[in-house]
GROMACS .gro file of C-alpha atoms in nm:
model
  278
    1UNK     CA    1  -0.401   0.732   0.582
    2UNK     CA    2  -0.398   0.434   0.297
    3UNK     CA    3  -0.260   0.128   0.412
    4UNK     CA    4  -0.128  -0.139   0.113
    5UNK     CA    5  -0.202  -0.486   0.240
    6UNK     CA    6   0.003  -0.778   0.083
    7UNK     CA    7  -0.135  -1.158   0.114
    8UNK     CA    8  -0.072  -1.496   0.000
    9UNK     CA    9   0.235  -1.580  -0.199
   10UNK     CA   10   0.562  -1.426  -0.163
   11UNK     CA   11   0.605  -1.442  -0.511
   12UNK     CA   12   0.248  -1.296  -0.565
   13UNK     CA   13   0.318  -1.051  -0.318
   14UNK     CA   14   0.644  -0.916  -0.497
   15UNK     CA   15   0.496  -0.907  -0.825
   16UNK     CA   16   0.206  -0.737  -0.740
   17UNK     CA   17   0.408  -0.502  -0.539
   18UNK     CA   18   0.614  -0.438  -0.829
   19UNK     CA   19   0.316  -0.366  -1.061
   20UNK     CA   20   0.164  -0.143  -0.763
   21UNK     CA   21   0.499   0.043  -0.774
   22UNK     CA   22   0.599   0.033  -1.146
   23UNK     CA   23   0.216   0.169  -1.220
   24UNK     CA   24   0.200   0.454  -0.945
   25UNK     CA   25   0.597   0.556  -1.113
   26UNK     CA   26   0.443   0.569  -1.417
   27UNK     CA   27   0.150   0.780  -1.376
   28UNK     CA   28   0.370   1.074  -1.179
   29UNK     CA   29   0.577   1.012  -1.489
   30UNK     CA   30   0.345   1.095  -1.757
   31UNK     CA   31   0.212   1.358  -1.514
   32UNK     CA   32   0.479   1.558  -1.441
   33UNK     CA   33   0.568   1.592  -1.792
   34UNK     CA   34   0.196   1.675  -1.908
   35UNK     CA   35   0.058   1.391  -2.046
   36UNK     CA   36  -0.238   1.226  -1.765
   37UNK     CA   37  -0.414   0.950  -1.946
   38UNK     CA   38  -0.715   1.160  -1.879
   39UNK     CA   39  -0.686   1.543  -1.766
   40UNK     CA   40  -0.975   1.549  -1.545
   41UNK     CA   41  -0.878   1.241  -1.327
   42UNK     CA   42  -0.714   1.254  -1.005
   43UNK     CA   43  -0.379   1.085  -0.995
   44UNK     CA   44  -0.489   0.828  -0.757
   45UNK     CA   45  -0.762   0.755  -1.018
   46UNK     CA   46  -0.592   0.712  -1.247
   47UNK     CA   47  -0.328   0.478  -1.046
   48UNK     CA   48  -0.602   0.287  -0.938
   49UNK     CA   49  -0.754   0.226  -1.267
   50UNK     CA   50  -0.476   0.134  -1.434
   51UNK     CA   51  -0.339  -0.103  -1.113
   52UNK     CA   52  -0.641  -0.292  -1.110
   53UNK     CA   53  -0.684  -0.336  -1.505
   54UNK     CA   54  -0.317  -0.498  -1.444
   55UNK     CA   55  -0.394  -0.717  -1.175
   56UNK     CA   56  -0.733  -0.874  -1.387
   57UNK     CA   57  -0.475  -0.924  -1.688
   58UNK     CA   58  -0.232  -1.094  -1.481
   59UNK     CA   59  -0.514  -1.290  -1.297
   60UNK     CA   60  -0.699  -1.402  -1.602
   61UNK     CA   61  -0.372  -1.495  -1.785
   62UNK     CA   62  -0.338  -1.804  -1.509
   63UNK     CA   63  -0.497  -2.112  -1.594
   64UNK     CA   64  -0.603  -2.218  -1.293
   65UNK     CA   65  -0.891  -2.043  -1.112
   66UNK     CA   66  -0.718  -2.110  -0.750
   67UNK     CA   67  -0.397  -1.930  -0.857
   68UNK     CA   68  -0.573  -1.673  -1.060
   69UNK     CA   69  -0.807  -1.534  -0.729
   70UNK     CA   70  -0.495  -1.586  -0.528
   71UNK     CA   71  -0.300  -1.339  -0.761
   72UNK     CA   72  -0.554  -1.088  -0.792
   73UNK     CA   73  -0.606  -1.105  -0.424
   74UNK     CA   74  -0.249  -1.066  -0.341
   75UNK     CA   75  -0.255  -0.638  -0.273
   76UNK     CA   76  -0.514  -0.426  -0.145
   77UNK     CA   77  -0.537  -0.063   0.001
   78UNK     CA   78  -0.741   0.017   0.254
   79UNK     CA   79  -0.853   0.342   0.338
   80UNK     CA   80  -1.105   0.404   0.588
   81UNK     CA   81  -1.019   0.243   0.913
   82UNK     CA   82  -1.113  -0.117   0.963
   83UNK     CA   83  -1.261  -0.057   1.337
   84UNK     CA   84  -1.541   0.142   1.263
   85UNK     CA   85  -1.760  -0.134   1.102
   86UNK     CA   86  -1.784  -0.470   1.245
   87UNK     CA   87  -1.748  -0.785   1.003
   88UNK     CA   88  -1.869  -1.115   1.147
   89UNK     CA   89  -1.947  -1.441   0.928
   90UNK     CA   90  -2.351  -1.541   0.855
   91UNK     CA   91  -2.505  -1.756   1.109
   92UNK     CA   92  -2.630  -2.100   1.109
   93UNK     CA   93  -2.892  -2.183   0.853
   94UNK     CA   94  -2.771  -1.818   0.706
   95UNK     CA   95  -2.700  -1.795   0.327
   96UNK     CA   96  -2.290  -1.818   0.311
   97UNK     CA   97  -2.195  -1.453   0.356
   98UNK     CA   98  -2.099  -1.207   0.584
   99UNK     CA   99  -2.270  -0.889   0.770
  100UNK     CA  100  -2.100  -0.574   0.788
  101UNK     CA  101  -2.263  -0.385   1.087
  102UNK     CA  102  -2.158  -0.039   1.142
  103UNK     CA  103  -2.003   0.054   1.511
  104UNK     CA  104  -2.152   0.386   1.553
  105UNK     CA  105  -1.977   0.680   1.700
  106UNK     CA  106  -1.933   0.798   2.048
  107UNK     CA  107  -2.335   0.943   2.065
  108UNK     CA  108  -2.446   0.611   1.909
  109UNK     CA  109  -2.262   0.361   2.108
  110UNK     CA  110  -2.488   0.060   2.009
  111UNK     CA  111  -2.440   0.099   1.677
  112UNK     CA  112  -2.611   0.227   1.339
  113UNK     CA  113  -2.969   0.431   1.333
  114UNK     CA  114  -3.032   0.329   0.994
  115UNK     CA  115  -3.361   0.117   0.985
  116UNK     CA  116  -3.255   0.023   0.685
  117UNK     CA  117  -3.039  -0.334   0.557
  118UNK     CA  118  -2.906  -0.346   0.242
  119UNK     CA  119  -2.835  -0.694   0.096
  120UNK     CA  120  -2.552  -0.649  -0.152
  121UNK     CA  121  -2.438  -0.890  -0.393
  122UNK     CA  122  -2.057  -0.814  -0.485
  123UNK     CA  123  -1.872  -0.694  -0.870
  124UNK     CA  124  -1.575  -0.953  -0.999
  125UNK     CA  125  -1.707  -1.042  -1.328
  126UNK     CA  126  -1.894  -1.304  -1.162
  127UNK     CA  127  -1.555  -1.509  -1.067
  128UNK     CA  128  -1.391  -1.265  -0.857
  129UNK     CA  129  -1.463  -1.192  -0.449
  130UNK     CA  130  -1.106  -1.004  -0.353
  131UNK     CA  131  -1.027  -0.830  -0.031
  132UNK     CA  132  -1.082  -0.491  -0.196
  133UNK     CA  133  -1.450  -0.583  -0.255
  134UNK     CA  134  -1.509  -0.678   0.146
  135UNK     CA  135  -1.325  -0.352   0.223
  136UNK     CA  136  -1.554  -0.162   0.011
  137UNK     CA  137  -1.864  -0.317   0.138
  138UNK     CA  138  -1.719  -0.225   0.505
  139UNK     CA  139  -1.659   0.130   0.370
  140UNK     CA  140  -2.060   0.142   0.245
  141UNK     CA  141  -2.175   0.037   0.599
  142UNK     CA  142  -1.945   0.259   0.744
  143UNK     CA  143  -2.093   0.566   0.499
  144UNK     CA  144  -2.438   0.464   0.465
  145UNK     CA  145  -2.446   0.382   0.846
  146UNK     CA  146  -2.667   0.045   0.744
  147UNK     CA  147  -2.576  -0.316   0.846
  148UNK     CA  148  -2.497  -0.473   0.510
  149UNK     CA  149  -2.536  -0.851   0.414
  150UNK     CA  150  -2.234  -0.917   0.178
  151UNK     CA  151  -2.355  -1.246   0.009
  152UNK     CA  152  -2.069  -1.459  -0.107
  153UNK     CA  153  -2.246  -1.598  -0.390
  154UNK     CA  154  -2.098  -1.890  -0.640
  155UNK     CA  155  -1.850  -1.788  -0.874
  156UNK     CA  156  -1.761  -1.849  -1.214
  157UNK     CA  157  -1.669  -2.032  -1.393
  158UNK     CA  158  -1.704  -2.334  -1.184
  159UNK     CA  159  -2.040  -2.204  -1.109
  160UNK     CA  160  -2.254  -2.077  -1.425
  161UNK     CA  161  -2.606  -1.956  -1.439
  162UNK     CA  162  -2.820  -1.974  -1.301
  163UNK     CA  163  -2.606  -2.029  -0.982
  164UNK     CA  164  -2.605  -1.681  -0.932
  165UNK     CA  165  -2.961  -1.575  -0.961
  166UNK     CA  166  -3.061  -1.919  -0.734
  167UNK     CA  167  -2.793  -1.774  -0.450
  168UNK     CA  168  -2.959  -1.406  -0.468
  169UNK     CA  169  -3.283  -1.548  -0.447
  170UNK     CA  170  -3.220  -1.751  -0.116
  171UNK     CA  171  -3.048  -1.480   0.017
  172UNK     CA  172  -3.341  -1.211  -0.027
  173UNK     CA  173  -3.619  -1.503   0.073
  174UNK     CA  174  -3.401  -1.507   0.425
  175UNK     CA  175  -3.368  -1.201   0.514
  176UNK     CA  176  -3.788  -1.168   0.425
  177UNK     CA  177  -3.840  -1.469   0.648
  178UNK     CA  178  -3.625  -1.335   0.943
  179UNK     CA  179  -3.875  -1.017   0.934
  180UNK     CA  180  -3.724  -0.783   0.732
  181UNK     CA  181  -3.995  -0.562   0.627
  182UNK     CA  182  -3.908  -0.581   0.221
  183UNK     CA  183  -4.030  -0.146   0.262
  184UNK     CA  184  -3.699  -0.124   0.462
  185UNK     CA  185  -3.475  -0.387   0.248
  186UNK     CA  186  -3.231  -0.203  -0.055
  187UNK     CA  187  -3.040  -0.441  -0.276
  188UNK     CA  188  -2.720  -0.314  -0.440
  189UNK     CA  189  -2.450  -0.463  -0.640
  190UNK     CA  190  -2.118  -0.296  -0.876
  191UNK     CA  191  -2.072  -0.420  -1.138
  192UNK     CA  192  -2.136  -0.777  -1.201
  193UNK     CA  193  -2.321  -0.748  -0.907
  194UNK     CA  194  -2.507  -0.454  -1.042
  195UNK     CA  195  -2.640  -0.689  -1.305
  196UNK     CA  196  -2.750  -0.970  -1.088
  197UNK     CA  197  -2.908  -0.668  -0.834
  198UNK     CA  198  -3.086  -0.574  -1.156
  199UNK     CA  199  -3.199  -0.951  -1.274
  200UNK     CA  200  -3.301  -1.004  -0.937
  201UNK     CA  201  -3.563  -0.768  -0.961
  202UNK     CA  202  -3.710  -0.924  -1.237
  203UNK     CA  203  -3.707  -1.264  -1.078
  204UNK     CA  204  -3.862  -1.106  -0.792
  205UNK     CA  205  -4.140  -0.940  -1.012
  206UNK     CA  206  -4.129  -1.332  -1.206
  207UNK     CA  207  -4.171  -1.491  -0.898
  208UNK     CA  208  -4.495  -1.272  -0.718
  209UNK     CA  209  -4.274  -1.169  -0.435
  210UNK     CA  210  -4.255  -0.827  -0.275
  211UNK     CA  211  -3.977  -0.586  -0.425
  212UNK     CA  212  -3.738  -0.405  -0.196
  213UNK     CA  213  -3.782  -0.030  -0.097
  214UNK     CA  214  -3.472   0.029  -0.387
  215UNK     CA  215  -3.228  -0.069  -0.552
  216UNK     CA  216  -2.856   0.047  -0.624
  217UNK     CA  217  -2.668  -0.075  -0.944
  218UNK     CA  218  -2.358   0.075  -0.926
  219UNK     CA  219  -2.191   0.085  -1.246
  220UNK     CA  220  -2.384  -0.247  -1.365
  221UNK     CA  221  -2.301  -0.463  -1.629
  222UNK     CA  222  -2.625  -0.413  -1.848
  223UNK     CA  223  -2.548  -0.634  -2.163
  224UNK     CA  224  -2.322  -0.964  -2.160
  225UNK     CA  225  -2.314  -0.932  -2.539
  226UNK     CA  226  -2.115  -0.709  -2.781
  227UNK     CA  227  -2.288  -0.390  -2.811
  228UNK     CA  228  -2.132  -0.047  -2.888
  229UNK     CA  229  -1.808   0.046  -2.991
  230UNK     CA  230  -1.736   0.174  -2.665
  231UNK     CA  231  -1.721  -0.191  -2.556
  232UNK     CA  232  -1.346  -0.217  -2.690
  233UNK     CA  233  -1.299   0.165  -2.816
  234UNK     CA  234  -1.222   0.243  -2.463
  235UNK     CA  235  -0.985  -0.024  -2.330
  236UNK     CA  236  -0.742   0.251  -2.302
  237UNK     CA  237  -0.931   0.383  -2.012
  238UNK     CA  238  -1.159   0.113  -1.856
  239UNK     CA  239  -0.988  -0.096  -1.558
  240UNK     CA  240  -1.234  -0.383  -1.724
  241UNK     CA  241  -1.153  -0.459  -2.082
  242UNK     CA  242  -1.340  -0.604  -2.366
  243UNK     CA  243  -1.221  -0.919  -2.384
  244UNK     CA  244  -1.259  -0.945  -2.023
  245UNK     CA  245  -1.659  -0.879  -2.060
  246UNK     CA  246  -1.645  -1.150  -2.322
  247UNK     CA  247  -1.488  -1.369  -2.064
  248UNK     CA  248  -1.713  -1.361  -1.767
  249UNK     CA  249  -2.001  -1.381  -2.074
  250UNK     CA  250  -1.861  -1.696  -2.157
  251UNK     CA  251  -1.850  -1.849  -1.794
  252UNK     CA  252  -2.149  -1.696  -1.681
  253UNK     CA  253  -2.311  -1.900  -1.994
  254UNK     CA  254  -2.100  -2.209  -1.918
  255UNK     CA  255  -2.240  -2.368  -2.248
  256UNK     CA  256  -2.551  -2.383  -2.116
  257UNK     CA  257  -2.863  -2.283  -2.351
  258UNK     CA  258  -2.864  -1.929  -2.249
  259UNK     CA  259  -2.875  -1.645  -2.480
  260UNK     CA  260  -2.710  -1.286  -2.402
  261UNK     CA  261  -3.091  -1.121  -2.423
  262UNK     CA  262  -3.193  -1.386  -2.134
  263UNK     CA  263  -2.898  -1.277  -1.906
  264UNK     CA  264  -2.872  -0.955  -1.982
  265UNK     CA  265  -3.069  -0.689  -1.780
  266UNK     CA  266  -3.092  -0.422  -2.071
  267UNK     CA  267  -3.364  -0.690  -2.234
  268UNK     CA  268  -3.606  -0.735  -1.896
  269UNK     CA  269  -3.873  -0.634  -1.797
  270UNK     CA  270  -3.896  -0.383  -1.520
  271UNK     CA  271  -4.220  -0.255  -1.499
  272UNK     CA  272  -4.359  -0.263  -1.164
  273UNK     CA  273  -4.025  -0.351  -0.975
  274UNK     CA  274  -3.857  -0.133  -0.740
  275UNK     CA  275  -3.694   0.201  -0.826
  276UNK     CA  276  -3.310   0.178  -0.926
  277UNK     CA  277  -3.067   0.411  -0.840
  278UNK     CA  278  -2.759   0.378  -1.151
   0.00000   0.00000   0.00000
């Protein structure tokens, strides 16, 4: 059954509470009179969406970074059970991260079967790493039965590029050196992290070294530009906004010399990388 998890702040913790509540109200609201923001969604979708969109709104109207991750990070749900996958912090000499390693059921006692070890590098528009992330990165260990390295890379926007890119890097260059076999390694990202899954296959295929067996770019951010009307025709639906995308743009740039073609995925070149899985 869904647990709601409140942290940090009290006064974080009652606003976000209220916004949980006031947006769930809402949505039977419209519902029970006829009018879903989108027919086909589930209610709980549709909750979800529009909680979250809230919470980045909220978040990103704070000036200060600190404050801003602590608001966002104040409520979480959790739905599959926190036991069956265990979450322990990387090692010494490790890249800063943590592994999520499944438990395995009663006929697997020692734990996953998978031969497999996905490296996953996290959504937040670059300058968000909330509790709901971890718990979903628990939830694809749990599903996929494979340990998972959750790298906690550096964020935006005290971080810019090519932080991001450098941390992915050294991350995938460890787990080769430990003796992972790169024809049993997947790399897989949402979002943000979908893009920087995506770019690090082309620094991979830059660089000479040996692509993974796949990669999974779950709804990845493709184009840091402006492109397409859909980029702002459908901020009635998306939990990420426009102007948000034009945000993490901006501090994923950090007036540096970068243009969007040079940090955007949809201009690389991916001939001869590994196979991605959108």
């Amino acid at each position: 059954m869904p647990k709601t998890i409140l942290q940090g702040p009290i006064a974080l913790r009652l606003s976000s509470l209220a916004v949980l509540l006031g947006t769930s109200l809402g949505v039977l609201a419209r519902r029970a009179i006829g009018r879903p923001l989108v027919p086909e969604w589930p209610a709980s979708f549709e909750m979800g969406t529009l909680f979250w969109r809230r919470q980045f709104n909220r978040a990103l109207a704070r000036p200060d970074m600190a404050d801003c991750r602590a608001c966002f990070d104040s409520v979480h749900t959790i739905v599959e059970p926190a036991d069956r996958v265990e979450r322990r912090p990387a090692g010494p000499g490790e890249p800063r991260g943590d592994w999520f390693v499944p438990r395995g059921d009663w006929f697997v006692p020692r734990g996953h079967r998978s031969p497999l070890t996905l490296l996953y590098l996290h959504g937040g528009g670059y300058a968000f790493y909330g509790e709901v992330t971890r718990h979903f990165i628990a939830a694809l260990a749990h599903w996929l039965d494979v340990p998972v390295f959750a790298l906690d890379y550096r964020l935006t926007p005290e971080h810019p590029h090519p932080a991001q890119i450098d941390d992915a890097l050294a991350a995938y260059r460890h787990l080769l050196a430990s003796g992972v076999d790169p024809a049993r390694l997947v790399v897989g990202g949402d979002s943000a992290g979908g893009h920087l899954s995506l770019m690090l296959l082309a620094r991979l295929r830059q660089d000479g070294l040996p692509q993974p067996r796949l990669a999974l770019a779950l709804s990845p951010w493709t184009d840091i530009g402006r492109r397409g009307a859909s980029q702002f025709g459908n901020d009635r639906y998306d939990m990420v906004q426009g102007w948000q995308t034009l945000r993490y743009a901006e501090w994923l740039k950090g007036g540096g010399p970068w243009t969007d073609a040079e940090l955007s995925p949809i201009h690389q070149d991916f001939r001869g990388t590994a196979p991605v899985v959108l």
